[in-house]
Amino acid sequence: MGCGTSVATETQLKKLETEEAVRTPGLALTIKAAVLIQRWYRRYMARLEMRRRYTWNIFQSIEYAGEQDQLQLSSFFSFMLDNFTQLSGNGPDLISQLLNPVVDPWLDREICYTLIPVPDSYTGPRISFPLCVSDTNALLSAFKEQQILHARYVLQLLFEAKKLLKQMPNIIHLSTSYTKDITICGDLHGHLDDLLLIFYKNGLPSAETPYVFNGDFVDRGKKSVEVVIILFAYFLLYPDYMHLNRGNHEDHIMNLRYGFTKEVMQKYKNHGREILQLFQDVFSLLPIATVIDGKVLIVHGGISDQTDLDFLSSIERHKVKSALRFPRHSLEQLDIGQSCRHVKRMRSVDSSCSSSRSYSKNQGTPGQRKRRCKLKRDDSAVSTSSSSSSSSSSVCSPHTPSSQSLRPCPSSPSLPCKVLQVPYLDSLSSVPLPSPPQHEQEWKQIVDILWSDPKTQEGCSPNSFRGGGCYFGPDVTQRLLLQHGLQMLIRSHECKQEGYEFCHGGKVITIFSASNYYEEGSNRGAYIKLGRELVPRFYQYQVSRITRKLTLTQRIRAAEGSALRALKEKLFAHRSELMANFQQRDPNNTGTVSVCEWAQVLECVLRLDLPWRTLRPHLARLASDGSVEYQSCFEDMEPGAPLPKVAPNLAETLFRYRTDIEIIFNIIDKDHSGLISIEEFRHTWRLFSAHLGVAIDDRAIDDLARSIDFNKDGSIDFTEFLEAFRVVHKLDKDAQLGEKKDKEKHR
Amino acid sequence: TEEENTGARKIRAAFHVFDHKADNTVDVREVSTIIYSLGCFPTKADIHRFVDEVEEDNMGYVHLDKFLPVMTKVLLENKFPPIPEENLLQAFEVLDKERRGYMEPQELAKYMKSEGETFSQEEMNEMLTALVDEKKNLICYKELISQLTLDLDT
């Protein structure tokens, strides 16, 4: 029975045989059999682990890519604000209300919650101020029962929280004691189950159980409102034992994109706006750091080589309302685009790939999305440009600021593309300029704290992946810790499979408390307990919404399926550009390209740094000669409803930005009717497409508007409209249809 | 050679999946996973020897520059050749003396934890979760063979 056994096993076997000659003769065979099974199983597990890994990579890449797109959206909002005053004649709209930097969070708003009556029919929790334990308990029980806290109480809670926060310093200093540990939690992102699990395992906040929550309480998850209400309630109840750091998602512009705004508007149809306004103030008033025993620094994102804790203690933190609303006097426009991913990987870009895109701002290649490259550099000298004072997005305006020029990317000569150099806060400028005005420094310091990520290499570079903050190396950490006599940095901001991770030689800990963040089974959550000795102890958990226990295989398969689906949608949304690139490499029109070329095109166009070759079997078919049939990438998908008559490039834009457009429509739709007027639609669409560089003339927009005016009454049901631009996976559809049929059969 | 190029690319691709920090290093504990995923069947001893050759001075990580040549050699010389599926079936049948077509979890666990390249308790628990049919509380190995041996990649 020697066929197939490796040489090593034979040797092993002989050894065993000589050593245990007295044992039964069947033993040798048994051992061989066992070894075989073990080895096969280990290989199976290894393949599974592989799949889990790249599933993870997919989720993370898409997440960060989405955040970059977010910056585009925020510049669009700025542009909208600056270019027209009102979207309709009915007074200032939500956008200007939300985005107007003039409203100082410090000032009292004219929101009179006392005038809001709570009807007798309301069955939710009733709380009174000042809060006591029975109130927080009532909130916990109510939220477990899926109840909603009445708007009046929400407003009052936020009002009180705002008052209290105004008294807090920017950096909170805490001490441990011999009798109690401090518990530190990371991102929660609206995962109420995780918060409740932490309270269950670790105890409710109290004098005996002090907590620090390190930002990102809201967005993405479905229960952001409940999570943040609970956190603020405990904050009001125990201001000395409940500490909240600001995260990059405690930002009203991020909230527009990542779900919190929508959640609030859905749960609070009448008072949503006021609630959001108060949240805006409260978020910008949150402290930005906590220090324990003068030795452990806790911030949400990280640090940069410019981080100055003394300066941070002294500023007026509320002045930085949003990381995405740049200081008015600074610069024209923050250009974000591709090739920024290459900061992480430093791969050389296929030159033929980049030539198909236009780089200059003013070269409007019709029908092609304009790409703008952000300069990546390691020099973080802070300077401003002498650009014109208008902060409007110059993307669509015909007036190009004179300070912009085409310059090659200096720090990566392997990149053949021409990069448009845009003056940014820490931009490279040949002329040393005086230090920037105060409020810009404040902005940069806070953005660095909220958005930075650690990296392995030394140095400090702009975090182009995220579009804000820096990548900071171990030397930056070391320097800061030394400078302030600190021992350790605890931060969050990045999802980790085990809920936590060490880096920088153990000096930096990432703590993340939203389990199953990407998908059921994707990761654990964790929290830290810190005692007098300042040695962190980690506690992990994973919420399971499914009562039946899933095997590892099943969980990984589910996560993988979800990730691949998201990835395929990205492919679909970039179809025309991908096809153009494929066809460029297929001059003989064979319908195939090599696996290598296929991978290159995908990486280039989608700007996602993923193991494309490993993923290939899930995404595309091979021809008999081993090359990739590139059209097979798109076979599996189709629009959710029949497409209105729309130019292909417009259609793709709609697929890509569906969520963002939905947000914009929701904002315009003041009375939440699901309908907006054709005029509003036209106006918005014209702006949006101009911003994105999708050339579309008025007539096309009118045609589009008319074609989607399904009711022919001058208003557009945008839900119906957008349904056409939701990507549907055909296999899912078939499966669902099959399930439906089965269900009906078994009725 | 063409073969070498394809091999190198495959190795790089597999390595890349575990290179979280994008600095061409992987944690040393991932090495076995990478080797397995490239179609090889090393023994534990093989893995130890491999790691010894490529690990960066006991630092706990492996750099691609060291990994690539050693792994290329492994692939070219077929050092850890695959074990055919039929052998896997036969192996189960050896342990399932009465040839019932299934085994009880405790039976298999006993073998896995005491014979050959033994499993840790954690590995055992995972294996049982993955392989045990919940309803019957048995490991019906005949049906599992295809799951265990399914090869997705080219």
GROMACS .gro file of N, CA, C and O in nm, chain A residues 12-13 16 21 74 96 126 128 209 221 312 371 450 452 459 532 539 564 589 605 657 697 707 709:
model
   96
   12GLN      N    1   0.943   0.772   0.839
   12GLN     CA    2   0.878   0.781   0.969
   12GLN      C    3   0.829   0.644   1.011
   12GLN      O    4   0.845   0.599   1.124
   13LEU      N    5   0.766   0.579   0.915
   13LEU     CA    6   0.704   0.451   0.940
   13LEU      C    7   0.808   0.347   0.982
   13LEU      O    8   0.792   0.276   1.081
   16LEU      N    9   0.910   0.393   1.331
   16LEU     CA   10   0.810   0.345   1.424
   16LEU      C   11   0.815   0.194   1.436
   16LEU      O   12   0.806   0.137   1.543
   21ALA      N   13   0.835  -0.283   1.788
   21ALA     CA   14   0.821  -0.415   1.727
   21ALA      C   15   0.727  -0.504   1.804
   21ALA      O   16   0.667  -0.595   1.749
   74SER      N   17  -1.826   6.464  -0.038
   74SER     CA   18  -1.831   6.582   0.047
   74SER      C   19  -1.791   6.706  -0.030
   74SER      O   20  -1.844   6.813  -0.008
   96SER      N   21  -2.789   7.273   0.343
   96SER     CA   22  -2.721   7.393   0.392
   96SER      C   23  -2.725   7.398   0.543
   96SER      O   24  -2.630   7.442   0.607
  126ARG      N   25  -3.989   5.637   2.934
  126ARG     CA   26  -3.997   5.778   2.971
  126ARG      C   27  -3.887   5.806   3.071
  126ARG      O   28  -3.875   5.740   3.172
  128SER      N   29  -3.639   6.092   3.292
  128SER     CA   30  -3.642   6.227   3.350
  128SER      C   31  -3.500   6.269   3.384
  128SER      O   32  -3.413   6.186   3.410
  209THR      N   33  -1.699   5.004   3.752
  209THR     CA   34  -1.667   4.958   3.617
  209THR      C   35  -1.661   5.078   3.522
  209THR      O   36  -1.755   5.104   3.448
  221GLY      N   37  -2.391   5.012   1.109
  221GLY     CA   38  -2.484   4.921   1.175
  221GLY      C   39  -2.623   4.982   1.180
  221GLY      O   40  -2.643   5.100   1.155
  312LEU      N   41  -0.297   7.022   2.108
  312LEU     CA   42  -0.431   6.966   2.105
  312LEU      C   43  -0.510   6.998   2.231
  312LEU      O   44  -0.631   7.016   2.226
  371ARG      N   45  -1.018   6.115  -1.365
  371ARG     CA   46  -0.941   6.067  -1.252
  371ARG      C   47  -0.847   6.174  -1.207
  371ARG      O   48  -0.786   6.241  -1.289
  450LEU      N   49  -0.797   6.137   1.430
  450LEU     CA   50  -0.916   6.058   1.403
  450LEU      C   51  -0.903   5.963   1.284
  450LEU      O   52  -0.979   5.868   1.274
  452SER      N   53  -0.576   5.848   1.123
  452SER     CA   54  -0.449   5.784   1.086
  452SER      C   55  -0.449   5.634   1.114
  452SER      O   56  -0.525   5.583   1.196
  459GLY      N   57   0.855   5.619   0.927
  459GLY     CA   58   0.819   5.741   0.857
  459GLY      C   59   0.672   5.775   0.874
  459GLY      O   60   0.598   5.708   0.943
  532ARG      N   61  -0.392   4.871   3.742
  532ARG     CA   62  -0.285   4.957   3.791
  532ARG      C   63  -0.150   4.928   3.723
  532ARG      O   64  -0.072   5.018   3.697
  539TYR      N   65  -1.043   4.066   2.607
  539TYR     CA   66  -1.161   3.981   2.616
  539TYR      C   67  -1.231   3.983   2.481
  539TYR      O   68  -1.268   4.088   2.432
  564LEU      N   69  -1.780   3.824  -0.237
  564LEU     CA   70  -1.770   3.809  -0.382
  564LEU      C   71  -1.882   3.883  -0.451
  564LEU      O   72  -1.863   3.941  -0.559
  589ASN      N   73  -0.970   4.028  -3.128
  589ASN     CA   74  -1.109   4.004  -3.088
  589ASN      C   75  -1.141   3.859  -3.056
  589ASN      O   76  -1.243   3.805  -3.100
  605VAL      N   77  -0.817   4.927  -1.299
  605VAL     CA   78  -0.943   4.999  -1.311
  605VAL      C   79  -1.016   5.010  -1.177
  605VAL      O   80  -1.068   5.116  -1.141
  657TYR      N   81  -2.285   5.503  -0.796
  657TYR     CA   82  -2.316   5.600  -0.692
  657TYR      C   83  -2.457   5.591  -0.640
  657TYR      O   84  -2.510   5.685  -0.581
  697ASP      N   85  -2.560   6.642  -2.159
  697ASP     CA   86  -2.623   6.771  -2.190
  697ASP      C   87  -2.764   6.779  -2.132
  697ASP      O   88  -2.823   6.681  -2.091
  707SER      N   89  -3.831   6.023  -1.880
  707SER     CA   90  -3.847   5.879  -1.891
  707SER      C   91  -3.873   5.815  -1.755
  707SER      O   92  -3.933   5.709  -1.746
  709ASP      N   93  -4.036   5.974  -1.514
  709ASP     CA   94  -4.159   6.027  -1.456
  709ASP      C   95  -4.268   5.927  -1.486
  709ASP      O   96  -4.353   5.948  -1.572
   0.00000   0.00000   0.00000
